[in-house]
CSV table of C-alpha atoms in Angstrom, one decimal:
chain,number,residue,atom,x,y,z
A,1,UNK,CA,0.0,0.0,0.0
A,2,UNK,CA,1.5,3.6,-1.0
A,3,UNK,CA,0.2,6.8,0.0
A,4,UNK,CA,-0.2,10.1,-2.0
A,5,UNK,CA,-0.5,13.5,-0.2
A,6,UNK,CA,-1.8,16.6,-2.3
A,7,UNK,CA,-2.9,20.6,-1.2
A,8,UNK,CA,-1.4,22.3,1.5
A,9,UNK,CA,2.5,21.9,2.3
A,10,UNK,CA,3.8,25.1,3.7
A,11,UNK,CA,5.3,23.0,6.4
A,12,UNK,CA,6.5,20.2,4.1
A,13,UNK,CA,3.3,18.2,5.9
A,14,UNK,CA,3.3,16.7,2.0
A,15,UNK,CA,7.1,16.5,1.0
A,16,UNK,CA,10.3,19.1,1.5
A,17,UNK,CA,11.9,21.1,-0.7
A,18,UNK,CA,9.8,19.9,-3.2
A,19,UNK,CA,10.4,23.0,-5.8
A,20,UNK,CA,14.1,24.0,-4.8
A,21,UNK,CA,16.0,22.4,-7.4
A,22,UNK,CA,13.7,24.0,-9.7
A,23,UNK,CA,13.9,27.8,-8.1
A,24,UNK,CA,10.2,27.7,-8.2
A,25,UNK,CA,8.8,30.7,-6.1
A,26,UNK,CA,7.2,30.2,-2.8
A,27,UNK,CA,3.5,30.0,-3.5
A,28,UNK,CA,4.2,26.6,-5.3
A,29,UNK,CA,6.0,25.3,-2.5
A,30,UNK,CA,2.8,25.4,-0.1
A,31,UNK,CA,0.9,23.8,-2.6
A,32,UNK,CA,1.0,20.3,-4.5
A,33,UNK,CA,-1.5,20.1,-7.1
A,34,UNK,CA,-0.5,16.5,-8.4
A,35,UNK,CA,-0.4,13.8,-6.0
A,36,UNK,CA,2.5,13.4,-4.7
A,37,UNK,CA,4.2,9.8,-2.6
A,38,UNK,CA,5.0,10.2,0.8
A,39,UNK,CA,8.4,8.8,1.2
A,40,UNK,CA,8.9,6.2,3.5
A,41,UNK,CA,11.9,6.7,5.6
A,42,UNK,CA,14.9,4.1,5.4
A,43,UNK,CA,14.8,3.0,9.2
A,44,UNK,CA,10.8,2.1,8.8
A,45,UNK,CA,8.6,-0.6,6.6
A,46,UNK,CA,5.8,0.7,4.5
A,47,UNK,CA,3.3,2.9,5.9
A,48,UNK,CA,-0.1,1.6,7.2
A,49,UNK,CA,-1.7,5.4,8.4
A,50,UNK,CA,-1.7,8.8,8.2
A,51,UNK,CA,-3.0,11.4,10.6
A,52,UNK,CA,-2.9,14.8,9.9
A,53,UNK,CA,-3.7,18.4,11.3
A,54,UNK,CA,-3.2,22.4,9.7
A,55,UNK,CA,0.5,22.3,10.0
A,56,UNK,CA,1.3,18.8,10.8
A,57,UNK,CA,1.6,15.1,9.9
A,58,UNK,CA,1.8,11.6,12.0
A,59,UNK,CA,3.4,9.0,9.8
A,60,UNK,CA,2.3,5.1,11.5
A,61,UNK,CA,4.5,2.4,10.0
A,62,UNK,CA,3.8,-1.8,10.0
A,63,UNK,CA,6.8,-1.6,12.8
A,64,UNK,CA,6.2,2.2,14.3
A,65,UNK,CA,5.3,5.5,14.4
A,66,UNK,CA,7.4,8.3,12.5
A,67,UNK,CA,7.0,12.0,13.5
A,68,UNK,CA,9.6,13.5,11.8
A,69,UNK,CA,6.7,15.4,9.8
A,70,UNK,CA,4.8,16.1,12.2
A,71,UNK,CA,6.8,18.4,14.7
A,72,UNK,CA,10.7,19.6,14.6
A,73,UNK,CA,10.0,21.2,18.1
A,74,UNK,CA,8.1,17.5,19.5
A,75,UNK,CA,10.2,15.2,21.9
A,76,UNK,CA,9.1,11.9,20.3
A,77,UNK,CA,10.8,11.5,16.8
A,78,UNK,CA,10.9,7.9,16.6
A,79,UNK,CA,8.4,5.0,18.6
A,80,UNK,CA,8.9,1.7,17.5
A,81,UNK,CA,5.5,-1.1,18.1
A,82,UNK,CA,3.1,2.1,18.0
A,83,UNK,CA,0.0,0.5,16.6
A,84,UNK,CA,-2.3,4.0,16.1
A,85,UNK,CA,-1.9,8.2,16.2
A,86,UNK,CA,-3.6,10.6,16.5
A,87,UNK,CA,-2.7,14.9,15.9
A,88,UNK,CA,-3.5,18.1,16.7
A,89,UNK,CA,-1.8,21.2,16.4
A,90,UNK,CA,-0.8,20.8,20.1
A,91,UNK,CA,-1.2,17.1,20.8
A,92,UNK,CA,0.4,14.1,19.5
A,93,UNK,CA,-1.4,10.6,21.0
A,94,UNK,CA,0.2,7.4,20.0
A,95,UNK,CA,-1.1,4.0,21.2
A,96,UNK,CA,0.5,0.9,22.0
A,97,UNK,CA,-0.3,-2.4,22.6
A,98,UNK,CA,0.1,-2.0,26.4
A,99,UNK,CA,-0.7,2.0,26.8
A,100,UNK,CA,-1.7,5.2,25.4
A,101,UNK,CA,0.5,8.1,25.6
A,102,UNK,CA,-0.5,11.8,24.7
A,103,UNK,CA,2.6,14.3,24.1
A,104,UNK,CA,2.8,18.0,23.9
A,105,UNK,CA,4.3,19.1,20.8
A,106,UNK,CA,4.9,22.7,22.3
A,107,UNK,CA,7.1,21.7,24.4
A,108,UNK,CA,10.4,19.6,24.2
A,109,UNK,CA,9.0,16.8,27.5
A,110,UNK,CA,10.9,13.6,28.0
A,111,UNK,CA,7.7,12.2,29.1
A,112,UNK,CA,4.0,12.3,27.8
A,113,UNK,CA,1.9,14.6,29.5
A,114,UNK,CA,-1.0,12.1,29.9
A,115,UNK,CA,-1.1,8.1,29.9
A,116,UNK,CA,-2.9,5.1,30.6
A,117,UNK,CA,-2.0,1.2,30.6
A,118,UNK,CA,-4.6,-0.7,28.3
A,119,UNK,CA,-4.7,-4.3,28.3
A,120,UNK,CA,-6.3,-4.7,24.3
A,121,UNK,CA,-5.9,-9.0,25.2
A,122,UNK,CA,-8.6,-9.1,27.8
A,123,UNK,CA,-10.8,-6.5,25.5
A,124,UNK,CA,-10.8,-8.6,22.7
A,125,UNK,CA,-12.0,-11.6,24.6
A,126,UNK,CA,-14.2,-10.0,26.3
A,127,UNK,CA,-16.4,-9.5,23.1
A,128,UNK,CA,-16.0,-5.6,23.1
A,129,UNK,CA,-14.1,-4.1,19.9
A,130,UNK,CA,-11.0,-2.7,19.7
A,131,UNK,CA,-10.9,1.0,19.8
A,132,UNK,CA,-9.3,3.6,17.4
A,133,UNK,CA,-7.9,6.9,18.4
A,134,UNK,CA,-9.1,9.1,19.4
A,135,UNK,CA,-11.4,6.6,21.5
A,136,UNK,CA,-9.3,5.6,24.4
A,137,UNK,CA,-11.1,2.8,27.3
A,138,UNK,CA,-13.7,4.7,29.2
A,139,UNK,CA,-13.8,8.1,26.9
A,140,UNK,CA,-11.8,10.1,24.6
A,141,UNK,CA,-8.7,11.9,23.8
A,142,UNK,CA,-9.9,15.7,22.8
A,143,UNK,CA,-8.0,18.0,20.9
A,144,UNK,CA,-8.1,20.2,23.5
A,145,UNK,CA,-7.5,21.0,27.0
A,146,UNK,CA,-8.2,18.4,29.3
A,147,UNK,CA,-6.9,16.0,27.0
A,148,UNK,CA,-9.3,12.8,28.0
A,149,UNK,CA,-12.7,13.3,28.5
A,150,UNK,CA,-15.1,10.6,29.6
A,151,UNK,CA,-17.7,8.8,27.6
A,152,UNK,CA,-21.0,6.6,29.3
A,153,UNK,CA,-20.0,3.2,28.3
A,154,UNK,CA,-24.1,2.5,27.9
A,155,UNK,CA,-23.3,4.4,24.4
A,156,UNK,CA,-21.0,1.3,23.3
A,157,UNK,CA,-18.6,3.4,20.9
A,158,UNK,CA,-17.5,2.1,17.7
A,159,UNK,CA,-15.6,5.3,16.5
A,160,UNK,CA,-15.1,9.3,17.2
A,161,UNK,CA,-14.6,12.3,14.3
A,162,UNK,CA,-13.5,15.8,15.9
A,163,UNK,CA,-14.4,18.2,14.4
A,164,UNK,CA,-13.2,22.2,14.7
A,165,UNK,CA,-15.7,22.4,18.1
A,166,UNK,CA,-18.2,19.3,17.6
A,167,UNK,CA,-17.9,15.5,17.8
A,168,UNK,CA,-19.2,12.9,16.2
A,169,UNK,CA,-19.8,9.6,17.0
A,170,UNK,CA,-20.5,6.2,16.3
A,171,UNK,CA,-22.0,3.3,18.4
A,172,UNK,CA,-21.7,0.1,17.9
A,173,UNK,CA,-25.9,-0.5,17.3
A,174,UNK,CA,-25.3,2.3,14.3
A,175,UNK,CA,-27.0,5.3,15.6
A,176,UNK,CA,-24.9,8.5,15.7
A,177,UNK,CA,-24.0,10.6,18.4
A,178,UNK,CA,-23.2,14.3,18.4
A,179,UNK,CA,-22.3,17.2,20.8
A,180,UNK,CA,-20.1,20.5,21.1
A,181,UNK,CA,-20.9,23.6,19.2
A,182,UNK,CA,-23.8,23.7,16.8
A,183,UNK,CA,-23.8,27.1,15.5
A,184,UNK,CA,-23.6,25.8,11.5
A,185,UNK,CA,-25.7,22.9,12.0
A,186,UNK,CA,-23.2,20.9,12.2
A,187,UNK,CA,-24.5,18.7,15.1
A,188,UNK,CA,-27.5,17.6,12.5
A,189,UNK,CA,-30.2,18.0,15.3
A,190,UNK,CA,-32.2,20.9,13.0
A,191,UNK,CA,-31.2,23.7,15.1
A,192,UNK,CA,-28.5,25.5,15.4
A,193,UNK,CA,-27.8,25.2,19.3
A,194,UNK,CA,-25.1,23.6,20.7
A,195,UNK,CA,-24.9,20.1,23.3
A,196,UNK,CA,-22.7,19.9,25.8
A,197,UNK,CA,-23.7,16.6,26.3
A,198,UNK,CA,-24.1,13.2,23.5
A,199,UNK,CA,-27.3,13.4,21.5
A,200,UNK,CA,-28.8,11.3,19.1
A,201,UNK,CA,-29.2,12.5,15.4
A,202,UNK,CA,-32.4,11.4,15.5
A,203,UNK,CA,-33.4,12.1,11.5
A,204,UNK,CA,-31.1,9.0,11.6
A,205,UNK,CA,-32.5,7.1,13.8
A,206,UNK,CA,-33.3,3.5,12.5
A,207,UNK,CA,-30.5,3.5,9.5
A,208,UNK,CA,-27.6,1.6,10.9
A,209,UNK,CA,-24.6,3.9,9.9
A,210,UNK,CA,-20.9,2.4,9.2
A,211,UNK,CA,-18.8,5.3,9.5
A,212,UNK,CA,-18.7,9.2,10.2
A,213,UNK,CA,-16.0,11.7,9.8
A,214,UNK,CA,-16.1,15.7,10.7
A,215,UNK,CA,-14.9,19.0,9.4
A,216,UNK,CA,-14.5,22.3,10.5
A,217,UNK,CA,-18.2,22.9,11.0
A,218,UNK,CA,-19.3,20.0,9.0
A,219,UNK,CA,-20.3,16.6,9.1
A,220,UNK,CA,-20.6,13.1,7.7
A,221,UNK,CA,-22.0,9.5,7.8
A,222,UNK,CA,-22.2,6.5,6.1
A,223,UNK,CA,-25.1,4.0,5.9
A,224,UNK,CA,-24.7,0.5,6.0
A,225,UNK,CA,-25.4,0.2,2.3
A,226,UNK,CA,-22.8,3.0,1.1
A,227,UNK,CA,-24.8,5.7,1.1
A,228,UNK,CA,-23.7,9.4,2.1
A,229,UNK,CA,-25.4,11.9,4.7
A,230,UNK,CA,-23.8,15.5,5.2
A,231,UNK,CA,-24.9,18.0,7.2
A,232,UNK,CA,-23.5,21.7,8.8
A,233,UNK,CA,-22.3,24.5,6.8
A,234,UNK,CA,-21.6,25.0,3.0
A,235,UNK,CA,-20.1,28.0,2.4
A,236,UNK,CA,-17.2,26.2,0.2
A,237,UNK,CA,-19.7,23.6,-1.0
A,238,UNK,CA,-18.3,20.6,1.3
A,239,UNK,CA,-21.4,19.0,1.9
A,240,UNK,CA,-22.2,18.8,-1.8
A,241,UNK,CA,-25.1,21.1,-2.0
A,242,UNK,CA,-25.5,24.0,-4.1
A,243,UNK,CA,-23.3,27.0,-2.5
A,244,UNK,CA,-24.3,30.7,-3.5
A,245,UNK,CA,-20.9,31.8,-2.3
A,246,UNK,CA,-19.3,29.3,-4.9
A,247,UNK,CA,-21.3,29.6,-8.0
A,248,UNK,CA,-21.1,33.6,-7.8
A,249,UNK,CA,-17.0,33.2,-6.9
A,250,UNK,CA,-17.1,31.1,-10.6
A,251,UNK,CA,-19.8,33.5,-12.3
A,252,UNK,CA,-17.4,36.0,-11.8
A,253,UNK,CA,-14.6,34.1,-13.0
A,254,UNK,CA,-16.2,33.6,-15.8
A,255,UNK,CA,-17.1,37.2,-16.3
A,256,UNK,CA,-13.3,38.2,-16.1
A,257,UNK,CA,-12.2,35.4,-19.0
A,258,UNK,CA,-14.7,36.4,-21.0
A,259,UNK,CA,-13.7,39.9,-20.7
A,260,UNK,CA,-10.3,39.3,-21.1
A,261,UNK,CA,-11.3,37.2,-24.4
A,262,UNK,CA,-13.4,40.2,-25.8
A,263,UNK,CA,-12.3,43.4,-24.2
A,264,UNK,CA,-15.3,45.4,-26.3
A,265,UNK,CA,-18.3,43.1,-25.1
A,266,UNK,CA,-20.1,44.4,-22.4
A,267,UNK,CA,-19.8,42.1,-19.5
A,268,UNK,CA,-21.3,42.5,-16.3
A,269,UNK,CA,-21.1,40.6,-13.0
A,270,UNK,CA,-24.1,40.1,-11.1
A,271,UNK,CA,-26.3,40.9,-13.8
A,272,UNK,CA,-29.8,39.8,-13.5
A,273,UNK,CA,-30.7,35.9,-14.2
A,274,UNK,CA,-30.7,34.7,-18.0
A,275,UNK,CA,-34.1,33.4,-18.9
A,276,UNK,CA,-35.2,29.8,-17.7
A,277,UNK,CA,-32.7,30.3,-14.9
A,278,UNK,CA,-34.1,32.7,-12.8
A,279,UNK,CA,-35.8,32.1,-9.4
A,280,UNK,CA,-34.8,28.4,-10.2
A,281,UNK,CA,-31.5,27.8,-8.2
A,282,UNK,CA,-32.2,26.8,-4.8
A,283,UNK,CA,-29.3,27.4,-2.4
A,284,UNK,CA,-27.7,26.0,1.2
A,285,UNK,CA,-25.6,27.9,3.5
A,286,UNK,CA,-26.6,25.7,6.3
A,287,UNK,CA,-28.1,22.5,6.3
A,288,UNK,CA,-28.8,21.7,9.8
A,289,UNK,CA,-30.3,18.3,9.0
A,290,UNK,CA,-28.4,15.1,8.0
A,291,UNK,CA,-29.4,15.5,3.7
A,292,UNK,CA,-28.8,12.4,1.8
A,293,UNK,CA,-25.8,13.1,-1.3
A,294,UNK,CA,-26.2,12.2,-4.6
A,295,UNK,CA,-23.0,11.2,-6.2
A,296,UNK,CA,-23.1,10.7,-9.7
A,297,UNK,CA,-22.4,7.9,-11.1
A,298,UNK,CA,-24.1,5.7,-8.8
A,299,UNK,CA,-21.5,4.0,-6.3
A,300,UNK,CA,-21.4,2.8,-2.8
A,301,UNK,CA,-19.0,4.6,-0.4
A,302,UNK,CA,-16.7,2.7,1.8
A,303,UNK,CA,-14.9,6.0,3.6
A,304,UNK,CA,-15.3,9.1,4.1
A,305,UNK,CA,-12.9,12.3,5.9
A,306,UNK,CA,-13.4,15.8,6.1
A,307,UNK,CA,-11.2,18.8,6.0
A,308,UNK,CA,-11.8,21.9,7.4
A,309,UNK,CA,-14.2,23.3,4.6
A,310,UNK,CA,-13.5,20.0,1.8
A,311,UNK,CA,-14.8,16.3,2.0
A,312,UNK,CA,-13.1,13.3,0.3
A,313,UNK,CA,-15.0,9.6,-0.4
A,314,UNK,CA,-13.5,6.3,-1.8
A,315,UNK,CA,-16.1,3.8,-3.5
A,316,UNK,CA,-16.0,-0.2,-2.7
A,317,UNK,CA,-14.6,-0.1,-6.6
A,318,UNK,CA,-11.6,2.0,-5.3
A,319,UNK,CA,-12.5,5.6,-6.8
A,320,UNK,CA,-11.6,8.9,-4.8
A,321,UNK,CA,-14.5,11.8,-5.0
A,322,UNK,CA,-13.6,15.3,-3.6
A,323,UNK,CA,-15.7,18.4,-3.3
A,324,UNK,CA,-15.5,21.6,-1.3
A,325,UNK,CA,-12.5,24.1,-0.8
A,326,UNK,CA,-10.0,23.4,-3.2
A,327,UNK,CA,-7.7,26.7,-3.4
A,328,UNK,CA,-4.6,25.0,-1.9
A,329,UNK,CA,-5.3,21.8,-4.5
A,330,UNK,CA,-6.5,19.6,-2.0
A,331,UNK,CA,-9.3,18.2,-4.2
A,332,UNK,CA,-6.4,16.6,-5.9
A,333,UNK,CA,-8.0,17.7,-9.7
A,334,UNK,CA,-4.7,19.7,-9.8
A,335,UNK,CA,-5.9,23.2,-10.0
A,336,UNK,CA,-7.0,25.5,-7.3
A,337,UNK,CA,-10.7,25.3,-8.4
A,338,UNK,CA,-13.3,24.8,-5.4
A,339,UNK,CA,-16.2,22.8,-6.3
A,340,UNK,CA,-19.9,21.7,-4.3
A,341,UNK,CA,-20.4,19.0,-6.6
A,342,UNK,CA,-18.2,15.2,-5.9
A,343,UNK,CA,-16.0,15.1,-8.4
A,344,UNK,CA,-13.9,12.0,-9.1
A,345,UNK,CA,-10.1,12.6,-8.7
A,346,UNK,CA,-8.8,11.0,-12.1
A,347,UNK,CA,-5.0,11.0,-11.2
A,348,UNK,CA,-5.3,7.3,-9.7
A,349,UNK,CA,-7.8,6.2,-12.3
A,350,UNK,CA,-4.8,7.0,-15.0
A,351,UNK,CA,-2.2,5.4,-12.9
A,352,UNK,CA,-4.0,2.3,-12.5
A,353,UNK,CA,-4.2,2.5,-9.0
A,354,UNK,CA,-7.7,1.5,-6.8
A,355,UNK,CA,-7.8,4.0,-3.7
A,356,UNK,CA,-8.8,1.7,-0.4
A,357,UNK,CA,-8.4,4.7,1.8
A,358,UNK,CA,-8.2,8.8,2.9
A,359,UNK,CA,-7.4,10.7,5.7
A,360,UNK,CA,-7.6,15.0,4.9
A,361,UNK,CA,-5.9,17.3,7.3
A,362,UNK,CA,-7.4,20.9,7.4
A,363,UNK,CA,-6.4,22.0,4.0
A,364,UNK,CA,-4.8,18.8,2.4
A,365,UNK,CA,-5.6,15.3,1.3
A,366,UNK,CA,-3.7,11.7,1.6
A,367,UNK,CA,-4.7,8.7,0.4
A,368,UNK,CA,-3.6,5.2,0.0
A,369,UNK,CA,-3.3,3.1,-2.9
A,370,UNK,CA,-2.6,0.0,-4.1
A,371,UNK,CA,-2.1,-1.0,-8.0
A,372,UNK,CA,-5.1,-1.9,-10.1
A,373,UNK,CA,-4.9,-5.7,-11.3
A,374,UNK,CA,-5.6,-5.4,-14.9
A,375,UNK,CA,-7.0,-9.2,-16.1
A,376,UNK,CA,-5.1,-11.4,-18.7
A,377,UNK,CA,-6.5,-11.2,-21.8
């Protein structure tokens, strides 16, 4: 399995010095509009996961956990038998099979500044699943300030998204859970009040869900059968609806080629409707209810992640579809063109590679890949 990273690298989160030889100016160092591997380093096997934040990236090996990308200031650089991470701008967690250790990348600590022994043999017989990150035994790791937070084991957790102020998560019956600020909708409850407390997203209530993910102040579930519900804000189009902000941003892109193409025409922007179009276009800032997506062609979606304002969704037939903010590239079409309609990222399709997973950090995009096998003729 190979990963590809693409959109935001300011902090070589993607690759260093990836212009330099070239001379290439500045603006194209902070942003990689082709997908782009992710080396592996010498002293580790492949990579099995990638976590990422705004400015940072945790690299998990088969054998470890690699954080060279993720913090030059951090005191872990190197944790060998590290089986999961998690990041934040201020937090790096890494479990183990025998513990759970949270670090503060501010500062340069010999020791994590929060553990816990876990004992993942007596889970697993036990019947109850094994938990991912940020899910810890008994609650949570938060992004914030105090790091673990507690969870009512009566909600059975299956997986956690954390969002920019929200949460969402998954049980292990398949009803969805969120809490935290609400103030785009992005809880789903039909309001825009916020929970300090879990709550059922009850306009889901008898669909068994698979998966969720979260953005900024956006969020996402998947049913059992591969379908895709979004809900909060959609000011950059990320949960695939039609966004007024977008389509005038591209009216008015339009407006300036086509000026530029005939300097005498008379070419207005925000001129009045053309005929059959006017009062037809309905628009969502906010949808503050789970909406089901339509992604065209037909598909089932086996995985989902969320940037801040962009969401990214491979098929089961191992096809990437991105939509939302796209100005740093991290849609992966390999221009800086935002978009509120999934689009499917063709770079892997022409490589002959099937994508079986993605992870986006706040303003970039990695996925992994493995190599299409093409039948004998």
């Amino acid at each position: 399995m190979r990963w590809f990273g693409f959109g935001f690298n300011a902090f070589g989160q993607i690759c260093d010095g990836l212009n330099e030889a070239a001379g290439s100016d500045v603006t194209e160092e902070i942003r990689v509009l082709r997908p782009t591997e992710l080396d592996s380093c010498c002293c580790c096997s492949k990579i099995s996961g990638v976590r990422a934040s705004w400015s940072r990236r945790a690299t998990v090996h088969e054998d470890g956990f690699d954080a060279a990308s993720s913090s030059q200031s951090c005191g872990v650089s190197l944790s060998l038998g590290c089986k999961d991470a998690s990041i934040s701008e201020q937090h790096l967690t890494l479990a183990f099979p025998d513990r759970i250790e949270s670090w503060d990348l501010q500062r340069k600590d010999q020791t994590p500044s929060w553990s816990t022994e876990t004992n993942t043999q007596s889970e697993s017989s036990s019947g109850c699943p094994l938990l991912n990150l940020p899910l810890v035994p008994g609650g949570y790791i938060a992004t914030k300030p105090p790091l673990f937070r507690s969870l009512s084991p009566h909600l059975k957790a299956k997986s956690l998204a954390l969002g920019g102020d929200h949460a969402v998560l998954l049980c292990a019956s398949g009803a969805v859970y969120t809490w935290g600020l609400g103030s785009h909708g992005q809880l789903g409850h039909g309001g825009l009040t916020s929970e300090e407390e879990p709550r059922a997203v009850e306009a889901l209530w008898g669909m068994s869900m698979s998966g969720v993910a979260a953005g900024g102040w956006h969020s996402v579930s998947i049913s059992d059968g591969g379908d895709l519900y979004l809900w909060g804000w959609n000011e950059s189009g990320q949960i695939g609806l039609p966004s007024r902000g977008l389509r005038k941003t591209m009216q008015q892109r339009s407006s300036q080629q086509a000026g530029a193409l005939c300097q005498d025409a008379d070419v207005k922007s925000g001129e009045e409707p053309q005929e059959g179009e006017k009062h037809e276009d309905v628009f969502i800032s906010i949808q503050a209810f789970p909406a089901l997506l339509d992604v065209t062609p037909s598909c089932e979606i086996r995985t989902v992640s969320c940037g801040s304002r962009h969401t990214a969704a491979v098929t089961t037939t191992g096809d990437l579809y991105t939509w939302g903010w796209g100005e740093y590239g991290q849609l992966g079409h390999q221009t800086l063109i935002s978009s509120d309609e999934p689009q499917r990222v063709e770079f892997f399709r022409e490589q002959q590679m099937r994508v079986v997973d993605v992870v986006c950090g706040t303003w970039n995009t990695f996925a992994a890949v493995v190599k299409e096998e093409v039948p004998n003729s």
